[in-house]
Coordinates of C-alpha atoms and ligand atoms in Angstrom, one line a residue:
M317 CA -1.6 84.6 -35.4
M318 CA 1.4 82.7 -36.6
M319 CA 4.7 83.6 -34.7
S320 CA 7.6 84.4 -37.2
R321 CA 10.2 81.5 -37.3
T322 CA 13.0 83.9 -36.1
L323 CA 11.0 85.0 -33.1
R324 CA 10.3 81.3 -32.1
I325 CA 14.0 80.4 -32.4
A326 CA 15.0 83.4 -30.3
L327 CA 12.4 82.6 -27.5
T328 CA 13.6 79.0 -27.4
L329 CA 17.2 79.8 -27.1
S330 CA 16.5 82.4 -24.4
A331 CA 14.5 80.0 -22.4
A332 CA 17.4 77.5 -22.6
A333 CA 19.8 80.3 -21.5
I334 CA 17.6 81.2 -18.6
L335 CA 17.6 77.5 -17.5
A336 CA 21.3 77.3 -17.9
G337 CA 21.7 80.7 -16.2
C338 CA 19.8 79.6 -13.2
S339 CA 22.3 77.0 -12.5
S340 CA 25.4 79.0 -13.3
S341 CA 24.5 82.6 -12.3
A342 CA 22.7 81.7 -9.1
A343 CA 25.8 82.4 -7.0
T344 CA 26.0 85.9 -8.3
T345 CA 22.3 87.0 -8.5
A346 CA 19.5 87.2 -5.8
P347 CA 19.2 83.9 -3.9
V348 CA 16.7 81.6 -5.6
V349 CA 14.5 80.1 -3.0
T350 CA 14.1 76.5 -4.1
A351 CA 11.2 74.7 -2.7
P352 CA 12.3 72.2 -0.2
P353 CA 12.8 68.9 -2.0
V354 CA 9.5 67.1 -2.0
V355 CA 10.3 64.1 0.1
T356 CA 8.1 61.4 -1.4
A357 CA 7.5 58.7 1.1
P358 CA 9.2 55.6 -0.2
P359 CA 6.6 53.6 -2.0
V360 CA 4.9 51.2 0.3
V361 CA 5.9 47.8 -1.1
T362 CA 3.2 45.6 -0.1
A363 CA 4.5 42.0 -0.2
P364 CA 2.6 40.1 -2.8
P365 CA 0.2 37.8 -0.9
S366 CA 2.4 34.7 -0.2
A367 CA 1.0 31.8 -2.3
A368 CA -0.9 30.1 0.4
A369 CA 0.4 26.6 0.4
K370 CA -1.8 24.5 -1.8
V371 CA -4.1 22.3 0.4
F372 CA -4.3 18.9 -1.4
T373 CA -7.5 16.9 -1.4
L374 CA -8.4 13.5 -2.7
K375 CA -9.2 15.0 -6.1
D376 CA -5.6 16.2 -6.5
L377 CA -4.2 12.8 -6.2
T378 CA -2.8 11.3 -9.4
V379 CA -1.7 7.8 -8.3
G380 CA 0.6 5.4 -9.9
F381 CA -0.6 2.1 -8.4
I382 CA 1.7 -0.9 -8.7
Q383 CA -0.2 -4.1 -7.9
T384 CA 1.4 -7.6 -7.5
G385 CA -0.9 -9.3 -10.0
S386 CA -4.2 -11.2 -9.6
E387 CA -3.1 -14.3 -7.8
S388 CA -6.0 -14.7 -5.3
G389 CA -9.5 -13.7 -4.1
W390 CA -7.7 -11.5 -1.6
R391 CA -5.9 -9.7 -4.4
A392 CA -9.0 -9.2 -6.4
A393 CA -10.7 -7.6 -3.4
N394 CA -7.6 -5.4 -2.8
T395 CA -7.6 -4.2 -6.4
A396 CA -11.4 -3.5 -6.4
S397 CA -11.0 -1.5 -3.2
F398 CA -8.5 0.9 -5.0
K399 CA -10.5 1.1 -8.3
E400 CA -13.8 1.6 -6.6
T401 CA -12.6 4.1 -4.0
A402 CA -10.7 6.1 -6.6
A403 CA -13.8 6.3 -8.8
T404 CA -16.0 7.4 -5.8
E405 CA -13.5 10.0 -4.5
G406 CA -12.3 11.4 -7.8
V407 CA -8.8 10.1 -7.5
T408 CA -6.9 9.7 -10.8
L409 CA -5.7 6.1 -10.7
K410 CA -3.0 4.8 -13.1
F411 CA -3.3 1.0 -12.3
Y412 CA -0.5 -1.3 -13.2
D413 CA -0.8 -5.2 -12.8
A414 CA 2.8 -6.6 -12.5
Q415 CA 1.6 -10.1 -13.2
N416 CA 3.7 -11.3 -10.2
K417 CA 7.0 -10.3 -11.8
L418 CA 9.4 -8.2 -9.7
E419 CA 11.1 -6.7 -12.8
N420 CA 7.7 -5.5 -14.0
Q421 CA 7.1 -3.7 -10.7
V422 CA 10.5 -2.0 -10.8
S423 CA 10.1 -0.8 -14.3
A424 CA 6.6 0.4 -13.7
F425 CA 7.9 2.3 -10.6
H426 CA 10.5 3.9 -12.7
T427 CA 8.0 4.9 -15.3
F428 CA 5.7 6.5 -12.7
V429 CA 8.7 8.5 -11.3
Q430 CA 9.2 9.9 -14.8
D431 CA 5.6 10.7 -15.2
P432 CA 5.1 14.4 -14.4
S433 CA 1.4 14.0 -13.7
V434 CA 1.9 11.4 -11.0
N435 CA 2.3 12.8 -7.5
V436 CA 1.8 9.6 -5.5
I437 CA 3.2 6.1 -6.1
I438 CA 1.5 3.2 -4.2
L439 CA 3.3 -0.1 -4.1
A440 CA 2.0 -3.6 -3.1
A441 CA 5.4 -5.2 -3.0
L442 CA 5.9 -8.6 -4.4
D443 CA 9.2 -9.0 -2.6
V444 CA 10.9 -7.6 0.5
T445 CA 13.9 -6.3 -1.5
G446 CA 14.7 -5.0 -5.0
Y447 CA 13.2 -1.4 -4.8
D448 CA 16.2 0.6 -3.5
T449 CA 17.1 2.3 -6.8
V450 CA 13.5 3.3 -7.7
L451 CA 12.8 4.5 -4.1
A452 CA 15.8 6.8 -4.4
E453 CA 14.7 8.0 -7.8
A454 CA 11.2 8.8 -6.3
K455 CA 12.7 10.6 -3.4
A456 CA 14.9 12.8 -5.7
A457 CA 11.8 13.5 -7.8
K458 CA 9.8 14.4 -4.7
K459 CA 7.2 11.7 -5.5
L460 CA 5.3 10.6 -2.4
V461 CA 5.6 6.8 -1.9
V462 CA 3.0 4.8 0.2
L463 CA 3.4 1.1 0.7
E464 CA 0.1 -0.9 0.9
D465 CA -0.5 -4.5 1.9
R466 CA 3.1 -5.7 2.3
R467 CA 6.2 -4.3 4.0
I468 CA 9.7 -4.2 2.4
D469 CA 13.2 -4.3 3.9
A470 CA 14.0 -0.6 3.1
D471 CA 14.8 2.3 5.4
S472 CA 11.5 3.9 6.4
S473 CA 12.9 7.3 5.3
M474 CA 12.4 6.0 1.7
Y475 CA 8.6 6.0 1.9
Y476 CA 5.9 8.1 3.6
T477 CA 4.0 5.2 5.4
Y478 CA 3.1 1.5 5.2
I479 CA -0.5 0.5 5.6
G480 CA -0.9 -3.3 6.0
S481 CA -1.3 -6.3 8.2
D482 CA 0.7 -7.5 11.1
F483 CA 1.6 -10.8 9.4
I484 CA 3.7 -12.0 12.3
N485 CA 0.7 -11.6 14.6
E486 CA -1.4 -13.5 12.0
G487 CA 1.1 -16.3 12.2
H488 CA 0.8 -16.2 16.0
E489 CA -3.0 -16.5 15.7
G490 CA -2.6 -19.3 13.1
A491 CA -0.4 -21.4 15.5
K492 CA -2.8 -20.8 18.4
A493 CA -5.8 -21.9 16.2
M494 CA -3.9 -25.0 15.0
C495 CA -3.1 -25.9 18.7
D496 CA -6.7 -25.6 19.6
L497 CA -7.8 -27.8 16.7
L498 CA -5.3 -30.5 17.4
T499 CA -6.1 -30.5 21.1
A500 CA -9.8 -30.7 20.3
A501 CA -9.0 -33.6 17.8
K502 CA -7.3 -35.3 20.7
V503 CA -4.3 -36.3 18.6
T504 CA -1.1 -37.2 20.3
K505 CA 1.3 -36.2 17.5
K506 CA 1.2 -32.7 16.0
N507 CA 3.0 -33.0 12.7
V508 CA 2.1 -30.0 10.5
V509 CA 3.0 -29.5 6.9
E510 CA 3.3 -25.9 5.6
I511 CA 2.2 -24.6 2.2
S512 CA 3.9 -21.3 2.1
G513 CA 3.2 -18.1 0.1
A514 CA 5.3 -16.9 -2.9
V515 CA 9.0 -16.9 -2.0
G516 CA 10.2 -13.4 -1.0
A517 CA 6.7 -12.0 0.0
S518 CA 6.6 -10.4 3.4
A519 CA 3.1 -11.9 4.0
G520 CA 4.6 -15.4 3.7
I521 CA 7.9 -14.7 5.5
D522 CA 6.2 -13.1 8.5
R523 CA 3.3 -15.6 8.8
A524 CA 5.8 -18.4 8.8
K525 CA 7.9 -16.6 11.5
G526 CA 4.9 -15.8 13.7
F527 CA 3.6 -19.4 13.4
R528 CA 6.9 -20.9 14.5
E529 CA 7.2 -18.4 17.4
N530 CA 3.9 -19.8 18.8
M531 CA 3.8 -23.4 17.7
G532 CA 5.8 -24.6 20.7
A533 CA 2.9 -23.8 22.9
C534 CA 1.4 -27.2 22.1
G535 CA 4.4 -29.0 20.6
I536 CA 3.7 -28.6 16.9
T537 CA 6.5 -29.7 14.5
V538 CA 6.6 -28.4 11.0
T539 CA 7.6 -31.6 9.1
A540 CA 7.6 -30.2 5.5
T541 CA 7.3 -26.9 3.8
Q542 CA 6.9 -25.8 0.1
T543 CA 5.4 -22.8 -1.7
G544 CA 2.0 -23.1 -3.3
N545 CA 2.4 -19.6 -4.9
W546 CA -0.9 -18.5 -3.4
G547 CA -2.9 -20.7 -5.8
V548 CA -5.2 -23.8 -5.6
P549 CA -3.8 -26.1 -8.3
E550 CA -0.2 -25.7 -7.3
S551 CA -1.1 -26.1 -3.6
K552 CA -3.1 -29.3 -4.4
A553 CA -0.1 -30.7 -6.1
V554 CA 2.2 -29.8 -3.2
M555 CA -0.2 -31.5 -0.7
E556 CA -0.5 -34.6 -2.9
A557 CA 3.3 -34.8 -2.8
F558 CA 3.4 -34.4 1.0
L559 CA 0.8 -37.2 1.4
K560 CA 2.8 -39.5 -0.8
Q561 CA 5.9 -38.8 1.3
S562 CA 4.1 -39.4 4.6
K563 CA 0.6 -40.1 5.9
D564 CA 1.8 -39.1 9.4
I565 CA 0.3 -35.6 9.0
Q566 CA -2.1 -34.1 11.6
G567 CA -2.3 -30.5 10.3
V568 CA -1.9 -28.2 7.3
F569 CA -0.6 -24.6 7.8
A570 CA -1.6 -22.9 4.5
H571 CA -0.6 -19.3 4.0
N572 CA -3.9 -18.2 2.2
D573 CA -7.4 -19.5 1.4
E574 CA -6.5 -20.8 -2.1
E575 CA -3.6 -22.8 -0.7
A576 CA -5.9 -24.3 2.0
I577 CA -8.5 -25.2 -0.6
G578 CA -5.9 -26.9 -2.7
A579 CA -4.8 -28.9 0.3
I580 CA -8.4 -29.9 1.2
Q581 CA -9.0 -31.1 -2.4
A582 CA -5.8 -33.3 -2.2
I583 CA -6.7 -34.6 1.3
K584 CA -10.2 -35.7 0.1
E585 CA -8.8 -37.3 -3.1
A586 CA -6.4 -39.2 -0.7
G587 CA -9.5 -40.6 1.0
L588 CA -9.1 -38.6 4.1
V589 CA -11.5 -36.2 5.8
P590 CA -10.2 -32.6 6.1
G591 CA -11.3 -31.1 9.5
K592 CA -11.3 -34.7 11.0
D593 CA -8.3 -36.7 9.9
I594 CA -6.2 -33.6 9.1
Q595 CA -6.8 -30.1 10.6
V596 CA -6.5 -27.2 8.1
V597 CA -5.7 -23.5 9.0
G598 CA -5.9 -20.8 6.3
F599 CA -5.4 -17.0 6.0
D600 CA -7.3 -14.2 4.4
A601 CA -10.9 -15.2 5.3
T602 CA -12.3 -14.5 1.9
A603 CA -15.8 -15.6 0.8
D604 CA -14.2 -18.8 -0.6
G605 CA -12.5 -19.5 2.6
F606 CA -15.8 -19.0 4.5
K607 CA -17.4 -21.8 2.4
Y608 CA -14.8 -24.3 3.8
L609 CA -15.2 -23.0 7.3
I610 CA -19.0 -23.5 7.0
S611 CA -18.4 -27.1 5.6
G612 CA -16.0 -27.7 8.5
E613 CA -13.2 -28.8 6.2
M614 CA -11.2 -25.7 7.2
G615 CA -11.0 -25.4 11.0
A616 CA -9.8 -21.8 11.2
D617 CA -9.3 -18.8 8.9
I618 CA -7.1 -15.9 10.0
E619 CA -8.5 -12.7 8.5
C620 CA -6.4 -10.3 6.4
N621 CA -8.1 -7.1 5.4
P622 CA -7.8 -6.2 1.7
L623 CA -10.0 -3.1 1.8
L624 CA -7.1 -0.7 2.4
A625 CA -7.8 2.0 -0.3
P626 CA -9.6 4.7 1.9
Q627 CA -6.8 4.6 4.5
V628 CA -4.1 4.7 1.9
F629 CA -5.6 7.6 -0.1
D630 CA -6.2 9.6 3.1
A631 CA -2.6 9.0 4.1
A632 CA -1.4 10.2 0.7
V633 CA -3.3 13.4 1.0
K634 CA -1.8 14.0 4.4
G635 CA 1.6 13.3 2.9
L636 CA 1.2 15.8 0.1
N637 CA 0.1 18.4 2.7
G638 CA 3.3 17.8 4.6
D639 CA 1.7 16.1 7.6
T640 CA 4.6 14.6 9.7
T641 CA 2.4 13.0 12.3
V642 CA 1.4 9.9 10.3
P643 CA 3.2 6.8 11.8
K644 CA 5.5 4.8 9.5
W645 CA 3.3 1.8 9.9
I646 CA -0.5 1.7 10.2
P647 CA -1.5 -1.9 11.0
S648 CA -4.8 -3.2 9.6
Q649 CA -7.7 -4.1 11.9
E650 CA -8.6 -7.8 11.5
G651 CA -9.9 -10.9 13.3
Q652 CA -10.1 -14.7 13.1
F653 CA -13.0 -17.1 12.2
F654 CA -13.5 -20.8 13.2
A655 CA -15.6 -23.7 11.9
A656 CA -16.6 -24.1 15.6
Q657 CA -18.7 -20.9 15.3
G658 CA -21.1 -23.0 13.3
A659 CA -22.6 -22.7 9.9
P660 CA -25.6 -20.4 10.8
A661 CA -23.4 -17.8 12.5
L662 CA -20.7 -18.0 9.8
N663 CA -23.4 -17.6 7.1
D664 CA -24.7 -14.5 8.9
I665 CA -21.2 -13.0 9.1
L666 CA -20.6 -13.9 5.4
K667 CA -23.6 -11.9 4.4
T668 CA -22.1 -8.8 5.9
R669 CA -18.7 -9.1 4.2
K670 CA -17.6 -7.3 1.0
Y671 CA -15.0 -10.0 -0.1
Ligands
GYE1516 O1 -2.7 -13.5 1.9 C1 -2.7 -13.6 -0.5 C2 -2.3 -12.7 -1.5 O2 -0.3 -9.9 0.7 C3 -1.9 -10.4 2.3 O3 -1.2 -11.9 -0.9 C4 -1.5 -10.5 0.9 C5 -1.5 -12.0 0.5 C6 -2.7 -12.8 0.7 O4 -1.9 -13.2 -2.7 O5 -4.0 -14.2 -0.7

């Protein structure tokens, strides 16, 4: 039954009046018992579950890796260690070969700082200085920086950790080995020429320092020094020049295997016998170095471990997870090898080595 329009209007208005009346006429009419206000408990605000800090794993690493170049067997083994370990562990590796130019390393570092996908920058430093600007940029951009292989002269607050050799101790071991070889060779004079690593590299600077700290033990004198830039041909030329200057040489302190091999080639071409007329000490103990230990032309080879990737990646994960217990320097574990061990033993050792 349809309600007439007038009746609807009347009812609406009266309802409105009643509502209004309640509020106004309450004072005068019978007390209206209002239900006690329903006190609704304040809503329980459950804090949203705090975003549990992300726990980084190796697979979360996107690494900008800045290598020196490809100057030696040691370097090739070091590069392979990073590429193979990254592939095995699922680390994203952006590998940059600086071709032994400092400016290339600095610009690559800058590029990796700008790259939003990169969360870790790993540097094998060509030089002990020259990185302050990009280290500061990385810090500001919250990129984790890990040094591998070589130290730099920067405040340790500018990087997470350094994983690499105690090159000064290697120098100590080199001097001790040269003393033993010269003593065994029963030579009276101990004039040693030095073929040093690339200028500015901590490996060379510290090996030279460590060798000089210990050479006094048997009265060694370093009579000439020049860089062979870690390579065979350049070191051969340097040794040829030394031999032209003076034949009064009893030993060669070569900063890596390639430089020792270059010196051995020059000694032989000069009609002398390496390991007999002139004692040769090298560094790295790569497979190539072992060949000259086994032939007796190199008397001692001071090991330097290039297989650093697993330790470096593990440290990077710890760094991203905010671990503050990792020391600023993690020295590599390494030893020394001598021709005196004999070919059979050295060949057995060589079979077990990856580089
Ligand atoms: O001795 C040499 C390489 O930094 C330890 O660099 C490394 C040195 C190594 O070129 O062979």
